[in-house]
Structures are given as C-alpha cells and as structure tokens.
XYZ file of C-alpha atoms in Angstrom:
185
model
C -1.983 32.005 14.136
C -3.139 28.946 12.221
C -5.125 26.390 14.157
C -3.582 22.933 14.393
C -6.089 20.294 13.291
C -5.877 16.520 13.463
C -5.130 14.662 10.256
C -8.015 13.228 8.291
C -8.088 9.437 8.514
C -6.568 7.673 5.509
C -7.279 4.538 3.526
C -4.904 1.657 4.208
C -3.590 -0.039 1.079
C -1.283 -3.051 1.179
C 0.595 -4.411 -1.821
C 1.729 -8.032 -1.757
C 4.344 -9.432 -4.128
C 4.809 -13.191 -4.440
C 4.731 -16.053 -6.896
C 2.473 -18.504 -5.059
C -1.294 -18.356 -4.473
C -0.911 -19.937 -1.024
C 1.409 -17.123 0.099
C -1.007 -14.460 -1.139
C -3.911 -16.190 0.606
C -2.178 -16.605 3.972
C -0.730 -13.080 3.920
C -4.184 -11.683 3.163
C -5.710 -13.664 6.045
C -3.152 -12.303 8.507
C -3.601 -8.743 7.220
C -7.379 -9.003 7.621
C -6.923 -10.290 11.163
C -4.745 -7.255 11.880
C -6.548 -4.478 9.979
C -10.088 -5.711 9.406
C -12.035 -6.588 6.285
C -10.884 -5.780 2.779
C -13.273 -3.595 0.809
C -11.493 -3.819 -2.541
C -9.023 -6.286 -3.971
C -7.071 -5.637 -7.156
C -6.535 -8.179 -9.876
C -3.104 -9.797 -9.928
C -0.622 -7.634 -11.811
C 2.563 -9.063 -13.298
C 5.607 -7.814 -11.410
C 8.062 -8.009 -14.283
C 9.409 -4.509 -14.867
C 12.339 -5.123 -12.552
C 14.271 -8.152 -11.405
C 14.938 -6.566 -8.006
C 13.258 -9.364 -6.019
C 14.060 -12.346 -8.277
C 17.159 -13.480 -6.345
C 15.177 -13.466 -3.096
C 11.779 -14.599 -4.323
C 12.171 -16.318 -7.698
C 10.533 -15.671 -11.051
C 6.926 -15.196 -12.170
C 6.194 -12.654 -9.464
C 2.816 -10.959 -9.246
C 1.480 -8.066 -7.203
C -1.900 -7.821 -5.537
C -3.293 -4.804 -3.690
C -5.756 -4.908 -0.813
C -7.743 -1.893 0.356
C -9.084 -2.078 3.896
C -12.547 -0.896 4.915
C -11.442 0.728 8.174
C -9.713 4.081 7.877
C -6.461 4.568 9.773
C -4.612 7.553 11.213
C -1.992 8.470 8.597
C 0.630 8.747 11.317
C 0.223 4.977 11.903
C 1.931 4.181 8.590
C 5.377 3.621 10.119
C 3.984 1.197 12.737
C 2.078 -0.660 10.021
C 5.242 -0.970 7.908
C 7.191 -2.348 10.863
C 4.408 -4.902 11.421
C 4.291 -5.928 7.751
C 8.080 -6.346 7.722
C 7.672 -8.771 10.624
C 4.888 -10.519 8.705
C 7.306 -11.249 5.851
C 9.522 -13.155 8.306
C 6.516 -14.914 9.845
C 5.464 -16.113 6.383
C 8.919 -17.514 5.702
C 8.845 -19.381 9.007
C 5.254 -20.609 8.574
C 6.049 -22.150 5.191
C 9.580 -23.242 6.173
C 10.938 -21.123 3.359
C 14.637 -20.614 2.829
C 14.273 -17.165 1.323
C 11.769 -14.391 1.147
C 8.315 -15.639 0.140
C 6.385 -12.360 0.120
C 7.029 -8.658 -0.006
C 4.388 -6.717 1.914
C 4.218 -2.974 1.267
C 1.647 -0.837 3.091
C 0.602 2.617 2.059
C -2.041 5.204 2.732
C -4.361 6.836 0.269
C -5.861 10.266 0.847
C -8.070 12.361 -1.379
C -5.015 13.908 -2.980
C -2.226 11.311 -2.951
C -0.961 7.784 -2.464
C 1.999 7.295 -0.115
C 3.793 3.972 0.193
C 5.993 3.110 3.169
C 9.619 2.129 2.648
C 12.780 1.562 4.656
C 14.936 3.094 1.925
C 15.900 6.767 2.186
C 16.030 9.025 -0.867
C 15.695 12.738 -1.606
C 11.937 12.670 -2.260
C 11.059 10.468 0.731
C 9.878 11.910 4.013
C 11.185 10.355 7.243
C 8.352 9.259 9.512
C 9.822 7.356 12.469
C 11.808 4.259 13.381
C 13.595 4.138 10.014
C 10.403 4.278 7.946
C 9.890 6.776 5.118
C 6.835 7.872 3.156
C 7.285 7.590 -0.604
C 4.889 9.865 -2.504
C 3.745 7.593 -5.332
C 0.768 9.230 -7.063
C -1.115 12.529 -7.004
C -4.861 12.609 -7.665
C -7.082 15.105 -9.420
C -10.845 14.695 -9.723
C -10.571 12.027 -12.391
C -6.951 10.958 -12.824
C -3.849 9.734 -11.060
C -0.646 11.565 -11.971
C 2.814 10.045 -11.989
C 5.830 11.747 -10.515
C 9.428 11.475 -11.761
C 10.089 8.855 -9.058
C 6.844 6.860 -9.382
C 7.814 3.191 -9.484
C 7.536 1.794 -13.036
C 5.058 -0.909 -12.042
C 2.733 1.758 -10.603
C 2.605 3.208 -14.110
C 1.202 -0.029 -15.583
C -2.279 -0.151 -16.977
C -4.755 -1.175 -14.321
C -3.012 0.309 -11.299
C -4.538 3.772 -11.758
C -8.017 2.327 -12.228
C -7.668 0.393 -8.993
C -6.370 3.365 -6.992
C -9.008 5.701 -8.423
C -11.708 3.234 -7.344
C -10.170 3.042 -3.853
C -10.129 6.850 -3.797
C -13.822 6.937 -4.771
C -14.629 4.631 -1.834
C -12.435 6.704 0.487
C -14.070 10.012 -0.479
C -17.491 8.463 0.142
C -16.317 7.310 3.599
C -14.985 10.788 4.453
C -18.265 12.400 3.315
C -20.182 9.962 5.539
C -17.967 10.782 8.524
C -18.638 14.493 7.956
C -22.374 13.950 7.508
C -22.456 11.935 10.735
C -20.534 14.657 12.592
C -17.616 12.281 13.270
C -15.175 14.341 11.224
C -14.995 18.049 10.573
C-alpha cells in the first residue's frame, strides 16, 4: 500500500490585468498585505492577444505577475481565488469604478508545472472546490517551460517563460532549503 504524503508547498503567483498604474499599485499592496512580500515582479506585458476583457475594462490592458516569498499549501488555491475575486469588487468600490478595473488571477507553481485558478469549467480543468478549477498552464523541464494545447495565448508570449523559469528557480531553492533544514521531507 502506498503511503499518503502531504503535498509539497507551492509558490503563489498572481497575475493582474488592468490599464492603470494606480490599480496595479493598490492591488499589489492589498495582495502583499494578504500573502506577504513579493520576491519577484514581472515586467508589464501587453495584454492584446484577445479582446475578452475590453468591454469590461477598456483598451490598452497590461498584465503583471507577482511571485510571493512565502510558500503556500497547493490546496489553498481555491480559497485564494475566491479572495482575489472579492478583491476585484473591492477595487471597483475603492475607486468608484463603474465596471471592472482589475482582473486578479492567482496560480501556484511547483517544480513541474504552473496551475492557474479559474471559475470556468472545461475538459482539461480539474475541479478543486467551491466552483474553482485548476487550469494546467505550463509544464517545466530542467531548463524550459512547455506549452500545452490549451495554454492561453498570452502565456506563450516572449518574456512569460523567462519570468516563470526564474520563479521556478527561486522555488526550487526554497524547497531545497526546507529539506536541508529538516522542515520538509
């Protein structure tokens, strides 16, 4: 009989889509208050491969990713997504916006993959709990990130892989340190 082991902690990643610097800044502040300091911040990437959010959020959208220093239990992803959904509404209220001002998408990165949380069901998405699904976005080898047939087009842009591979490098170092310290087996 195989022994049941706890999951390895994962790296929390949060993607923010918006058009205004003030919305990025405030969203980042709230996320840091919730999940602790950021250890890596991506450059701004243009979010222009789809017009999916334009009606809600306007034009000239950009995406920013934040990687958080503290590792999280991977099973917390659904709770984090529910909290970030509430944060989107809080941002609208704080800035007296009429529509959606930010899109906040959390995910978890492990040594082998990147999973993003979503509320939309599809064949390749795994139900977690409370209407939240895990969307397998990227697979990692030692030196590369591999796309899947359903990888979002913007995740295939130049720069994304470099960012996620750097986050993975930090994560693997953290896991090694936990093992060396006897805090993870």
